[in-house]
DNA sequence: AAAATTAGACCGACTGGTTGGTCTGTTCAA
DNA sequence: TTGAACAGACCAACCAGTCGGTCTAATTTT
């Protein structure tokens, strides 16, 4: 039996590291701690990873790759910028349930990535930003979003609002991740939708009444 | 001549550490590096700080203390929640020009604070959150903000949007920090202001036109 | 005023403990 | 018999923090 099994040592290491990194930070966790948590040895660890740095990279990469794919799919599913943005945000927010520890590590420890690892992640991260930015810009062009909107700032505002969720979201919290996603979409659309009735659509009517 | 001088070794150390930490992270910078950058020695460093941890704390504390004071002042200056929120956001965003490195360290390295340092910072941080939360709640109560608004999620959305600025803001950028602040206020007010004409005020007219 | 004393600021070699990573095995399934 | 998977003792490098000592300027004593 090769790869894939949930009980693979490799996956166990990643899983354990994720939670350790999330709580104590990358430099707050030693390889010794990781292997002891998993119940393996230095040998086991370095059989599957060339370095501690590579482990950090793998965690980053699995997350950003997943998110990027989801955003691309959401983007391809719709044509209207409003619907696209809504789908992207909702799909991204949903990731918090699955990848909370990945996300924490992604945003807390990314500046410890070095060399090629850093470039590889930066590239994908920029792709994701570009998707948001393009949608906002497209929305302005076709009149669904306000013309006066600064696409750059609005994009970063959206990203910030959504990304920041990793700092406070708890699965045990009052609101489900789906509800939070809906609230975010509501807030964002209210903030950026055009008031011009010429371009009004179902969202305008629903949200702006 | 005692204390205060800009050339004080203590201040020099803080200043240099700020930039080193911002770029390489707390654990990515050694005390040796710090003292070499400043042009002092281990002795000089440990004469002014009891530990590297204390230096990290001092950086956190000067920033959060400043922000908290600004928010309190802004809060005391106005009574209407809309004006209050606007003032708080604008004053907070302005801090980015003065305290950018502090903020980066604050959000990137805070989970390396230990023991009493951690509790002290957490306390002030919670106070700041509470100020935002209370304003939003007050706004709902008096009808200026939408009744359907979730105060918790909206507060965190606002905080996220604003806090995230540290990830992308450059002084050399296209927009000044003042313009960014105005855009944020605009986005936020559009998202949360009530549509009920009964409570409409100058901001409703200005923004929702 | 000159000498003696004190105290704070700063220096830098040194240390004890830790850490990421290596290397020589051992196990076991194919 | 072969090689992938794993074990764990070991190591060189590093790092936060220490400690005895120096320099200087203020303060006290004579």
XYZ file of C-alpha atoms (C1' of nucleotides) in Angstrom:
478
model
C 0.000 0.000 0.000
C 1.516 3.293 -1.118
C 0.700 6.863 -0.134
C -2.715 8.291 0.596
C -3.561 6.371 3.730
C -4.595 8.710 6.505
C -2.288 6.887 8.860
C 0.770 7.578 6.733
C 3.524 8.880 8.928
C 3.913 11.806 6.577
C 0.337 12.887 7.064
C 0.512 12.297 10.777
C 3.545 14.564 10.967
C 1.820 17.291 8.990
C -1.304 17.021 11.081
C 0.547 17.206 14.375
C 2.836 20.017 13.229
C -0.133 22.042 12.115
C -1.578 22.172 15.583
C 1.766 22.670 17.267
C 2.726 25.489 14.910
C -0.655 27.090 15.303
C -0.294 27.228 19.045
C 3.394 27.911 19.559
C 4.595 29.212 16.227
C 7.110 27.669 13.867
C 10.141 28.528 15.963
C 8.340 27.650 19.151
C 8.166 24.017 18.110
C 11.181 21.741 17.785
C 11.535 18.729 15.548
C 11.950 16.693 18.706
C 8.555 17.842 19.958
C 6.960 16.995 16.644
C 8.319 13.460 16.496
C 7.418 12.846 20.129
C 3.861 14.039 19.549
C 3.511 11.776 16.547
C 5.266 8.889 18.234
C 8.067 8.540 15.722
C 11.740 9.488 15.560
C 14.115 11.914 13.936
C 14.772 9.210 11.392
C 11.110 8.937 10.579
C 10.807 12.669 10.188
C 13.812 13.146 7.937
C 12.837 10.170 5.834
C 9.745 12.083 4.739
C 11.005 15.670 4.808
C 14.325 17.055 3.747
C 14.113 19.754 6.433
C 11.862 21.481 8.898
C 11.632 24.264 6.342
C 10.203 21.893 3.776
C 7.481 20.864 6.195
C 6.538 24.512 6.607
C 6.424 24.878 2.850
C 4.219 21.825 2.375
C 1.705 23.208 4.841
C 1.663 26.535 3.020
C 1.421 24.937 -0.364
C -1.421 22.519 0.289
C -3.512 25.361 1.634
C -2.863 28.001 -0.997
C -3.198 25.469 -3.795
C -6.585 24.407 -2.504
C -7.818 27.968 -2.095
C -6.576 28.977 -5.497
C -8.390 26.103 -7.123
C -11.627 26.907 -5.311
C -11.430 30.545 -6.341
C -10.715 29.616 -9.937
C -13.692 27.287 -9.997
C -15.983 29.882 -8.422
C -14.766 32.380 -10.949
C -15.462 30.045 -13.845
C -18.936 29.136 -12.617
C -20.389 32.634 -12.959
C -19.978 35.572 -15.290
C -21.475 38.479 -13.371
C -18.858 40.076 -11.093
C -21.353 40.315 -8.250
C -22.110 36.611 -8.373
C -18.467 35.799 -8.883
C -17.346 37.821 -5.904
C -20.061 36.299 -3.810
C -19.039 32.780 -4.804
C -15.338 33.443 -4.234
C -15.914 34.869 -0.780
C -18.289 32.139 0.261
C -15.979 29.402 -0.952
C -12.982 31.022 0.713
C -14.694 31.510 4.031
C -15.783 27.889 3.976
C -12.145 26.880 3.888
C -11.857 28.028 7.499
C -13.694 24.955 8.680
C -11.354 22.595 6.889
C -8.077 24.451 7.010
C -8.108 26.652 10.088
C -4.681 25.516 11.333
C -3.214 25.758 7.827
C -4.476 29.306 7.568
C -3.072 30.302 10.943
C 0.321 28.960 9.971
C 0.002 30.530 6.537
C -0.504 34.015 7.900
C 1.651 33.776 11.009
C 4.748 32.004 9.794
C 5.014 32.900 6.141
C 7.958 35.202 6.654
C 10.025 32.265 7.842
C 9.825 30.713 4.386
C 13.148 31.079 2.647
C 14.518 31.008 -0.868
C 12.606 28.980 -3.419
C 9.913 28.074 -0.907
C 9.192 31.745 -0.413
C 8.978 32.493 -4.142
C 6.730 29.542 -4.869
C 4.196 30.560 -2.239
C 4.374 34.236 -3.103
C 3.532 33.400 -6.699
C 0.352 31.534 -5.821
C -0.619 34.114 -3.241
C -0.357 36.840 -5.868
C -2.511 34.822 -8.230
C -5.218 34.719 -5.602
C -5.021 38.450 -5.004
C -5.253 39.032 -8.718
C -8.472 37.059 -8.950
C -10.136 39.297 -6.389
C -8.717 42.441 -7.916
C -9.859 41.482 -11.424
C -13.372 40.740 -10.252
C -13.661 44.107 -8.548
C -12.319 45.874 -11.574
C -14.640 43.982 -13.889
C -17.556 44.910 -11.639
C -16.656 48.561 -11.943
C -16.367 48.371 -15.713
C -19.741 46.757 -16.226
C -21.398 49.137 -13.774
C -22.404 46.654 -11.092
C -19.956 48.185 -8.633
C -19.624 51.897 -7.915
C -17.496 53.780 -10.359
C -15.929 55.855 -7.580
C -14.569 52.696 -5.973
C -10.828 52.284 -5.660
C -10.321 48.742 -6.876
C -6.976 48.338 -5.098
C -8.134 49.501 -1.703
C -11.483 47.767 -1.953
C -9.765 44.493 -2.860
C -7.415 44.744 0.074
C -10.306 45.684 2.338
C -12.192 42.586 1.268
C -9.136 40.396 1.658
C -8.416 41.838 5.071
C -11.917 41.397 6.348
C -12.019 37.794 5.215
C -8.452 36.798 6.061
C -8.649 38.256 9.530
C -11.260 35.641 10.351
C -8.447 33.252 11.229
C -7.714 35.373 14.284
C -11.088 34.934 15.915
C -13.133 32.190 14.238
C -13.985 29.236 16.470
C -15.916 26.252 15.210
C -17.700 26.182 18.528
C -18.760 29.809 18.116
C -22.245 31.189 17.946
C -22.314 31.666 14.197
C -21.558 28.916 11.683
C -18.984 29.552 9.026
C -21.770 29.636 6.461
C -23.581 32.383 8.311
C -20.369 34.334 8.664
C -19.807 34.002 4.935
C -23.281 35.355 4.237
C -22.728 38.302 6.544
C -19.422 39.121 4.880
C -20.994 38.993 1.433
C -23.785 41.231 2.657
C -21.391 43.777 4.140
C -19.135 43.771 1.109
C -21.907 44.093 -1.447
C -23.540 46.917 0.450
C -20.193 48.649 0.468
C -19.381 48.312 -3.193
C -22.550 47.837 -5.228
C -23.549 50.675 -7.500
C -26.614 52.681 -6.564
C -27.401 53.381 -10.156
C -30.785 51.736 -10.822
C -29.777 51.126 -14.438
C -27.521 48.308 -13.301
C -29.562 47.070 -10.409
C -30.009 43.325 -10.159
C -31.371 40.805 -7.708
C -28.673 41.657 -5.161
C -29.422 45.327 -5.256
C -33.038 44.662 -4.572
C -32.314 42.097 -1.897
C -29.684 44.065 -0.061
C -30.371 47.692 -0.734
C -34.115 47.104 -0.689
C 21.317 64.713 30.635
C 19.022 61.839 31.453
C 16.673 59.720 29.299
C 14.662 60.911 26.339
C 17.477 61.674 23.952
C 16.854 60.102 20.587
C 20.344 58.722 20.590
C 19.798 56.798 23.792
C 21.076 53.320 23.343
C 17.755 51.966 24.525
C 15.862 53.770 21.800
C 18.427 52.827 19.218
C 18.023 49.182 20.137
C 14.250 49.372 19.890
C 14.425 51.156 16.578
C 16.829 48.669 15.044
C 14.996 45.640 16.426
C 11.743 46.904 15.020
C 13.042 46.778 11.487
C 14.911 43.523 11.968
C 11.891 41.830 13.523
C 9.617 43.170 10.836
C 11.753 41.668 8.128
C 12.978 38.419 9.642
C 10.617 37.761 12.520
C 11.395 37.638 16.221
C 13.090 34.274 16.115
C 14.816 35.114 12.872
C 16.861 37.794 14.603
C 19.483 37.110 17.246
C 20.569 39.435 20.005
C 24.002 39.377 18.424
C 22.555 40.727 15.181
C 20.724 43.455 17.036
C 23.754 44.684 18.946
C 25.908 44.563 15.822
C 23.356 46.610 13.893
C 23.212 49.190 16.654
C 26.946 49.142 17.195
C 26.840 48.082 20.811
C 27.428 44.884 22.755
C 25.647 42.154 24.662
C 26.442 44.090 27.803
C 24.821 47.193 26.430
C 21.745 45.280 25.455
C 21.253 43.505 28.747
C 21.917 46.675 30.652
C 18.745 48.125 29.161
C 16.591 45.021 28.817
C 16.237 42.081 31.139
C 15.675 39.757 28.208
C 14.942 39.568 24.532
C 11.363 38.797 25.543
C 11.127 42.093 27.374
C 12.199 43.946 24.260
C 9.397 42.254 22.359
C 6.977 43.268 25.071
C 8.100 46.882 25.058
C 7.486 47.080 21.329
C 4.024 45.618 21.738
C 3.183 47.818 24.674
C 4.212 51.173 23.248
C 2.065 50.510 20.215
C -1.082 49.215 21.859
C -0.932 51.864 24.561
C -0.763 54.579 21.951
C -3.617 53.140 19.912
C -5.789 52.640 22.952
C -5.305 56.218 24.012
C -6.152 57.522 20.552
C -9.297 55.418 20.412
C -10.380 56.546 23.855
C -9.892 60.163 22.899
C -11.785 59.744 19.636
C -14.548 58.065 21.546
C -14.769 60.863 24.066
C -14.784 63.578 21.418
C -18.086 62.569 19.836
C -21.365 61.131 20.990
C -22.997 59.854 17.823
C -21.850 56.280 17.086
C -21.395 57.099 13.425
C -19.059 59.975 14.173
C -17.333 58.005 16.867
C -16.677 55.051 14.607
C -15.444 57.345 11.901
C -13.060 59.069 14.277
C -11.767 55.814 15.723
C -11.083 54.312 12.328
C -9.435 57.421 10.989
C -7.215 57.811 14.028
C -6.279 54.134 13.948
C -5.441 54.089 10.282
C -3.259 57.124 10.757
C -1.137 55.148 13.179
C 0.173 53.170 10.229
C 2.351 56.031 9.164
C 4.005 56.318 12.557
C 3.992 52.752 13.790
C 4.113 50.485 10.756
C 6.971 48.324 12.058
C 5.403 48.163 15.509
C 2.169 46.979 13.973
C 3.873 44.326 11.893
C 5.633 42.971 14.941
C 2.446 43.273 16.950
C 0.454 41.080 14.614
C 3.207 38.725 13.519
C 5.021 37.927 16.731
C 2.407 38.308 19.446
C 2.149 34.591 20.062
C 5.771 34.549 21.166
C 4.891 36.721 24.153
C 4.950 34.605 27.278
C 3.576 34.746 30.799
C 2.858 38.144 32.241
C 3.871 39.909 29.035
C 1.195 37.982 27.202
C -1.528 38.802 29.723
C -0.664 42.486 29.855
C -0.903 42.892 26.097
C -3.999 40.740 25.796
C -5.744 42.940 28.316
C -5.144 46.143 26.375
C -5.935 44.446 23.104
C -9.303 43.348 24.478
C -10.016 46.865 25.660
C -9.516 48.113 22.140
C -11.805 45.459 20.697
C -14.421 46.367 23.255
C -14.375 50.000 22.191
C -15.213 49.040 18.620
C -17.801 46.520 19.690
C -19.530 48.974 22.013
C -19.714 51.648 19.346
C -21.287 49.254 16.879
C -23.775 48.081 19.454
C -24.616 51.613 20.451
C -25.137 52.487 16.809
C -27.621 49.667 16.488
C -29.483 50.679 19.593
C -29.943 54.277 18.566
C -30.923 53.291 15.043
C -28.007 54.767 13.152
C -26.772 51.304 12.182
C -28.937 48.558 10.724
C -30.833 46.556 13.274
C -30.186 43.328 11.391
C -26.449 43.819 11.842
C -24.506 41.251 13.833
C -22.419 43.460 16.105
C -19.819 40.746 16.747
C -19.197 39.855 13.144
C -19.379 43.447 11.948
C -16.855 44.492 14.588
C -14.466 41.759 13.576
C -14.987 42.598 9.913
C -14.083 46.219 10.593
C -11.074 45.245 12.666
C -9.921 42.811 10.002
C -10.249 45.259 7.182
C -8.298 47.903 9.058
C -5.715 45.680 10.717
C -4.880 43.891 7.491
C -3.532 47.168 6.162
C -0.199 46.339 7.770
C 0.266 43.577 5.201
C 0.171 45.817 2.177
C 0.440 49.490 3.118
C 3.514 51.285 1.770
C 4.227 54.924 2.512
C 5.441 55.246 -1.035
C 2.153 53.893 -2.355
C -0.315 55.636 -4.605
C -2.796 56.523 -1.884
C -1.923 58.421 1.277
C -2.891 56.956 4.610
C -5.473 59.687 4.956
C -7.134 58.737 1.704
C -7.104 55.089 2.689
C -8.749 55.993 5.974
C -11.478 57.896 4.155
C -12.102 54.974 1.825
C -12.340 52.568 4.746
C -14.806 54.805 6.550
C -16.838 55.091 3.368
C -16.909 51.329 2.824
C -17.751 50.582 6.433
C -20.504 53.169 6.750
C -22.130 52.024 3.532
C -22.062 48.511 4.901
C -23.576 49.210 8.286
C -25.627 52.401 8.202
C -29.346 52.027 8.563
C -31.503 52.732 5.528
C -34.346 53.913 7.657
C -34.896 57.589 6.756
C -36.083 58.265 10.299
C -32.495 58.060 11.528
C -30.777 59.444 8.528
C -28.088 62.029 9.162
C -25.431 63.879 7.239
C -23.537 60.678 6.538
C -26.552 58.930 5.143
C -27.087 61.766 2.773
C -23.467 62.043 1.847
C -22.813 58.378 1.329
C -26.088 56.800 0.413
C -27.044 59.913 -1.447
C 40.525 72.734 44.305
C 42.377 68.318 44.240
C 41.845 63.676 45.439
C 39.046 59.820 46.489
C 34.821 57.322 45.999
C 30.832 55.840 43.812
C 27.583 54.548 40.357
C 25.812 53.914 36.036
C 26.826 52.775 31.162
C 28.860 49.681 28.450
C 32.177 45.825 26.882
C 32.980 41.069 25.154
C 34.741 36.442 26.182
C 32.458 32.671 27.900
C 28.782 29.025 29.059
C 25.173 25.746 29.390
C 21.658 24.219 27.094
C 19.272 23.545 22.815
C 18.452 22.558 17.947
C 18.296 21.058 13.199
C 20.200 17.674 10.945
C 23.273 13.223 10.171
C 24.568 8.541 10.227
C 24.748 3.901 11.268
C 22.085 0.629 11.982
C 17.493 -2.576 12.373
C 13.006 -4.260 10.856
C 10.070 -6.243 7.630
C 7.372 -6.764 3.500
C 7.807 -8.062 -1.314
C 17.907 -10.611 -0.927
C 16.854 -6.080 -1.532
C 15.288 -1.613 -0.353
C 11.969 1.359 1.739
C 10.551 2.689 6.360
C 11.887 3.810 10.599
C 14.941 4.094 15.180
C 17.839 6.812 18.075
C 22.543 8.011 19.497
C 25.324 11.608 18.141
C 27.269 16.213 16.543
C 28.472 20.813 15.222
C 26.511 25.220 15.337
C 24.093 28.481 17.524
C 21.978 31.392 20.928
C 20.122 33.814 25.065
C 21.960 35.213 28.874
C 26.067 35.902 32.447
C 29.844 37.942 34.676
C 34.017 40.145 35.749
C 35.978 44.093 34.213
C 36.700 49.102 32.097
C 35.655 53.830 31.285
C 33.656 58.180 32.475
C 31.381 61.603 34.877
C 29.192 63.026 38.837
C 29.495 63.297 43.988
C 31.708 63.379 48.242
C 35.621 63.956 51.094
C 39.777 66.212 52.518
